[in-house]
GROMACS .gro file of C-alpha atoms in nm:
model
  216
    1UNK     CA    1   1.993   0.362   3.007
    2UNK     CA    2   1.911   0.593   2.708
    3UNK     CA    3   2.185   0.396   2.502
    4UNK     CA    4   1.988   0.079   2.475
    5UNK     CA    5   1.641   0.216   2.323
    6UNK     CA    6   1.899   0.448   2.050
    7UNK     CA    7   2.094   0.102   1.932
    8UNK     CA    8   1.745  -0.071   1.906
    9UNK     CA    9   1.603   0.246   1.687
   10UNK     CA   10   1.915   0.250   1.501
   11UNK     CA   11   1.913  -0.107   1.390
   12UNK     CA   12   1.538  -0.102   1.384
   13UNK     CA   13   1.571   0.177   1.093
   14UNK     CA   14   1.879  -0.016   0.928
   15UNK     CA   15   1.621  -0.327   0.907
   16UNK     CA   16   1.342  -0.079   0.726
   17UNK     CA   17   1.601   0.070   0.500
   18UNK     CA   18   1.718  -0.262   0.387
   19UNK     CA   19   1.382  -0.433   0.347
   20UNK     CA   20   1.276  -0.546   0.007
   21UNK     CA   21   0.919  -0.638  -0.128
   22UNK     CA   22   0.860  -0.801  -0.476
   23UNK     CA   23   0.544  -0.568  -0.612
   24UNK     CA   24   0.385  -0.640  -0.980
   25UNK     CA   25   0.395  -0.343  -1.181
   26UNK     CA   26   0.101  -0.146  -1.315
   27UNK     CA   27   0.015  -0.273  -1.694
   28UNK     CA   28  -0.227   0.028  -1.813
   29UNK     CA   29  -0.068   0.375  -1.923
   30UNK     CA   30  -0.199   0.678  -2.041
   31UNK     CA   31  -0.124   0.812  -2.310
   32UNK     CA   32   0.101   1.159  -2.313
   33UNK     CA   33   0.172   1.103  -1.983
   34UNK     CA   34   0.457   0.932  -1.789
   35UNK     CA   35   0.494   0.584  -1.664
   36UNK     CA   36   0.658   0.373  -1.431
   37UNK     CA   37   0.772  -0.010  -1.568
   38UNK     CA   38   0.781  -0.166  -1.219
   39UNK     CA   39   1.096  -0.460  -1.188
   40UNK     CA   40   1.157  -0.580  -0.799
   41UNK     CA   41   1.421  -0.897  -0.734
   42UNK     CA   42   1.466  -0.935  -0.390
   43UNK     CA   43   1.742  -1.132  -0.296
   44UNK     CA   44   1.691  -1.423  -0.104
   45UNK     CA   45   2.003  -1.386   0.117
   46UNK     CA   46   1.954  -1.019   0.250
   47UNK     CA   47   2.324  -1.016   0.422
   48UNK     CA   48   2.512  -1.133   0.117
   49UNK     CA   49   2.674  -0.868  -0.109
   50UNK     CA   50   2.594  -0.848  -0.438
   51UNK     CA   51   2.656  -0.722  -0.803
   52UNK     CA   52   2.348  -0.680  -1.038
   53UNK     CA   53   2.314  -0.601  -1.413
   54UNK     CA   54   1.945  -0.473  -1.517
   55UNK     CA   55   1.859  -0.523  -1.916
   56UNK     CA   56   1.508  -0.432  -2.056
   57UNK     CA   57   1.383  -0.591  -2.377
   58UNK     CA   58   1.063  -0.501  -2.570
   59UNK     CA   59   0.842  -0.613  -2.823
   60UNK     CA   60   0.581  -0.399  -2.959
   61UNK     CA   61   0.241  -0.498  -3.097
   62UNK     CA   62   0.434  -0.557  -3.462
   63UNK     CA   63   0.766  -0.695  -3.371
   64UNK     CA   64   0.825  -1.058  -3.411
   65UNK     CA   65   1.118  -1.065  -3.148
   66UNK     CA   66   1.224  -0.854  -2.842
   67UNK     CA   67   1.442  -0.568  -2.890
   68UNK     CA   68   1.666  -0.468  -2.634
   69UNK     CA   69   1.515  -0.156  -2.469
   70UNK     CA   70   1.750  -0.088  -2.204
   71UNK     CA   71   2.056  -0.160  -1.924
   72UNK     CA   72   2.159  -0.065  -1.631
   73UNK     CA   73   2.541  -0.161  -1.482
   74UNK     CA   74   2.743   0.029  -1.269
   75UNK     CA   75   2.554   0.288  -1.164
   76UNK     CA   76   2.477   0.378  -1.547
   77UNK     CA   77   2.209   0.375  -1.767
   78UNK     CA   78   2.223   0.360  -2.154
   79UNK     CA   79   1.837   0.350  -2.331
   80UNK     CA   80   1.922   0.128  -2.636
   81UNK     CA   81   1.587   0.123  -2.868
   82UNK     CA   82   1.582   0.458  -3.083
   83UNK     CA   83   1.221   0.430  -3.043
   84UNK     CA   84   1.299   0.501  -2.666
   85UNK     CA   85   1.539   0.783  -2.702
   86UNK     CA   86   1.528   1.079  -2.470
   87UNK     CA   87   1.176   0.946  -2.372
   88UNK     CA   88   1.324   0.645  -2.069
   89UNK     CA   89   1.485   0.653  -1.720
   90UNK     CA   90   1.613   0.478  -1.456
   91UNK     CA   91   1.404   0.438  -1.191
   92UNK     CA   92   1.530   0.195  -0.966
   93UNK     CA   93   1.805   0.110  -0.715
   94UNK     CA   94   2.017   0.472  -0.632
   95UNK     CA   95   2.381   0.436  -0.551
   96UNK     CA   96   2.436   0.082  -0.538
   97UNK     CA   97   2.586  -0.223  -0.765
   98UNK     CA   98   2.347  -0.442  -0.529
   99UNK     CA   99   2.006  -0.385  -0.772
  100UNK     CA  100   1.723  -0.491  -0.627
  101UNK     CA  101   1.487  -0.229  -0.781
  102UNK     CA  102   1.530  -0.249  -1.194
  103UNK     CA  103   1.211  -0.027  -1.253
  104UNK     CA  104   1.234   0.233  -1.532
  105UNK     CA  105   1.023   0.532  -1.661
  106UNK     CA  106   0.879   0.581  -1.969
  107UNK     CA  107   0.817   0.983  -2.068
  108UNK     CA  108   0.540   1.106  -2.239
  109UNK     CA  109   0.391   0.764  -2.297
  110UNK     CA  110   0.253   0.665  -2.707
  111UNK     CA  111   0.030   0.433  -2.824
  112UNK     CA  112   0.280   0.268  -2.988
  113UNK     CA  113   0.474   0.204  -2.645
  114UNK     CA  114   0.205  -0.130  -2.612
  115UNK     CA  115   0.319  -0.454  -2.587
  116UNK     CA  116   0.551  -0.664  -2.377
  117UNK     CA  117   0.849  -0.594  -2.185
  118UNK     CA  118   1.090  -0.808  -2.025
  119UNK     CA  119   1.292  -0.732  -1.732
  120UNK     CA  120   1.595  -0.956  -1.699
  121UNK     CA  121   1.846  -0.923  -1.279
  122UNK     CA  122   2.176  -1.073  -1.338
  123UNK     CA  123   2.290  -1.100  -1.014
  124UNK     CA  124   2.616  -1.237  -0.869
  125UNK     CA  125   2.594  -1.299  -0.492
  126UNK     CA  126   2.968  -1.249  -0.370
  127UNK     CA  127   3.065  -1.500  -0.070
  128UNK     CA  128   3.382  -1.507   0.115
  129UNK     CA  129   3.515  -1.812  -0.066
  130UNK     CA  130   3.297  -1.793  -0.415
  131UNK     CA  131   3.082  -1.644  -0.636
  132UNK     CA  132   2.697  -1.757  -0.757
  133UNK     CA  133   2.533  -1.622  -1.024
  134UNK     CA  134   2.156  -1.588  -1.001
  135UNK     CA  135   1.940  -1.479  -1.287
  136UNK     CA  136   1.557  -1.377  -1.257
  137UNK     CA  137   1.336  -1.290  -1.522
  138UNK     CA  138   1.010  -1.072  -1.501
  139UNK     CA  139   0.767  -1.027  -1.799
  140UNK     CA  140   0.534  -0.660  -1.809
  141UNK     CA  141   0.197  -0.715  -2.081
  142UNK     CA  142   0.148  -0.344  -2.130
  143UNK     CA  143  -0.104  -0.187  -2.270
  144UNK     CA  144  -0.167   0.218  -2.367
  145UNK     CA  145  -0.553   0.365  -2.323
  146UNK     CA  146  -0.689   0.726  -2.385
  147UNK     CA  147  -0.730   0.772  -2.003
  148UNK     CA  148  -0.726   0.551  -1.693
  149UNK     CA  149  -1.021   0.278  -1.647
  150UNK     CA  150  -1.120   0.180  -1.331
  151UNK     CA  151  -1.103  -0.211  -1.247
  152UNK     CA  152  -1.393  -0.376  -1.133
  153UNK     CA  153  -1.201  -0.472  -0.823
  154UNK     CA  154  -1.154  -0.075  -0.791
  155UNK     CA  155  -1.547  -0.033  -0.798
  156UNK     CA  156  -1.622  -0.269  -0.544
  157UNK     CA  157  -1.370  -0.128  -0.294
  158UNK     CA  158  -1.494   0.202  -0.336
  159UNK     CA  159  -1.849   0.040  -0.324
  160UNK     CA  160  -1.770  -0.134   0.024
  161UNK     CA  161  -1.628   0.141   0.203
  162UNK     CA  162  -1.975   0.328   0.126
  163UNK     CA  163  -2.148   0.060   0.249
  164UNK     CA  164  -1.944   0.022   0.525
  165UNK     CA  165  -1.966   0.380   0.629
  166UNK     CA  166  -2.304   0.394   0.598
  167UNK     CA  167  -2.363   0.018   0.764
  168UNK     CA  168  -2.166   0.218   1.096
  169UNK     CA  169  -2.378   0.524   1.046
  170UNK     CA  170  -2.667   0.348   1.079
  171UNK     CA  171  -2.542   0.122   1.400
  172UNK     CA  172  -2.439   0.496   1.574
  173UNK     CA  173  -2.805   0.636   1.569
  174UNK     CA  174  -2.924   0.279   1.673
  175UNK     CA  175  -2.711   0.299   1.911
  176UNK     CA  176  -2.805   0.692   2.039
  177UNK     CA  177  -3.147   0.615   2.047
  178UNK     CA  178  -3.089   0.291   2.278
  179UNK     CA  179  -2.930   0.503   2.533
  180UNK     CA  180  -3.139   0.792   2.498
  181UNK     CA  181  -3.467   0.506   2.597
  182UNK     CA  182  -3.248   0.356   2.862
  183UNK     CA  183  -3.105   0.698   3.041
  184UNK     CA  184  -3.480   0.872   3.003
  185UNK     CA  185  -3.656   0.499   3.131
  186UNK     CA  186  -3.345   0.476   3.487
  187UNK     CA  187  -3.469   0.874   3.512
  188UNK     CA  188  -3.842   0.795   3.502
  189UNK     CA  189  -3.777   0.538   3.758
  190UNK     CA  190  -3.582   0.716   3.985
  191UNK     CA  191  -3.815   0.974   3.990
  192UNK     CA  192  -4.141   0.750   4.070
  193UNK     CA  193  -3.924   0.614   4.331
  194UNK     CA  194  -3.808   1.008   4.460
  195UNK     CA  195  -4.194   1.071   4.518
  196UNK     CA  196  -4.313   0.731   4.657
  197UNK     CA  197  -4.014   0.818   4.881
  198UNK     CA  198  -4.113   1.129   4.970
  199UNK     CA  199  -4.451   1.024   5.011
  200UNK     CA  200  -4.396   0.735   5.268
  201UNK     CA  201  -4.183   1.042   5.432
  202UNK     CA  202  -4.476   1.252   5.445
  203UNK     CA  203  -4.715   0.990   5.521
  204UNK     CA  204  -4.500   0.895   5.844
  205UNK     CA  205  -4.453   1.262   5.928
  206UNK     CA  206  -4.836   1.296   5.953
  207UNK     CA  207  -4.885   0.965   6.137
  208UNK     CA  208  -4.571   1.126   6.426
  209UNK     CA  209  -4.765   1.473   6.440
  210UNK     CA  210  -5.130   1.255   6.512
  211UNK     CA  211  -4.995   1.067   6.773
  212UNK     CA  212  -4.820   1.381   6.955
  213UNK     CA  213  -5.183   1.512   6.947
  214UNK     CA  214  -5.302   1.242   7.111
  215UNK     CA  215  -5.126   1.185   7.375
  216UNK     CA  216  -5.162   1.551   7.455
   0.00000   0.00000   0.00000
């Protein structure tokens, strides 16, 4: 019986591993600090084996034409603009030929590091009778600032959780003092009904002792 619930983990956790999501990369760096050039090709046939060859090219704010910046094949990266050297890393796909993530890292980031990069899978998906090359291109617009800036979209997230948390503050007390009126208004009643009960008791008491007396 416990066999059953361990293959359905198992495979559930082989499913997670193996799951790929296509996420735009961040396109404001600050400067002296590191960044992360985000490049995700998910394949569109999850169970076919593949082989996948990552190149970067750049073009800074003065270049006419992209340069190639970097490439990634067989498990090996070579940075390939001097302006890049010791300064760039892989940061993608581990132990594989099947790429999927093509990201790299740029160290100690410069404001001459703005401009556009281009991320470039060369993928060949290997079926049992033939090959098929696929190739998908993805385009980065970066651009360096002294420190971060906050997006307007940013602000009014933060803005709306505030209000939100406030907005369900607000509901709680409404919500305490309802009770609190309701409880204290069933205990006000049970009590005027307590002493007209007791009172009818009493009342009827009396009225049993009278007629004991007279008919003494």
């Amino acid at each position: 019986m416990l066999l059953l619930p361990v293959t359905l983990l198992a495979l559930q956790a082989t499913l997670c591993h193996a799951a790929c999501v296509e996420v735009d990369s961040d396109t404001e760096a600050v400067a002296n600090e590191g960044f992360r050039l985000g490049c995700i090709s998910c394949k569109m046939r999850g169970e076919v084996p593949a082989i996948a060859v990552v190149n970067w090219f750049f073009k800074g704010s003065e270049d006419k034409d992209f340069n190639p910046l970097y490439m990634y094949e067989n498990k090996q990266g070579e940075v390939l603009d001097p302006r890049f050297y010791e300064r760039l890393d892989w940061s993608g796909s581990k132990h594989t030929l099947d790429l999927q993530d093509g990201s790299i890292y740029i160290l100690n980031v410069t404001f001459n590091d703005t401009g556009t990069y281009r991320c470039t899978f060369e993928r060949k998906l290997l079926y049992s009778n033939y090959e098929f090359e696929v190739n998908t291109t993805r385009v980065i617009h970066l651009n360096v600032v002294p420190k971060l800036t906050r997006g307007m979209a940013s602000i009014l997230s933060e803005v709306m959780m505030y209000v939100s948390i406030i907005g369900l503050q607000f509901w709680l007390v409404v919500e305490m003092i309802y009770c609190y009126r309701k409880i204290s208004a069933a205990g006000e009643e049970a009590l005027r009904e307590s002493e007209a009960e007791y009172l009818a008791i009493a009342s009827e008491s009396k009225d049993n002792c009278a007629g004991v007396q007279v008919a003494e």
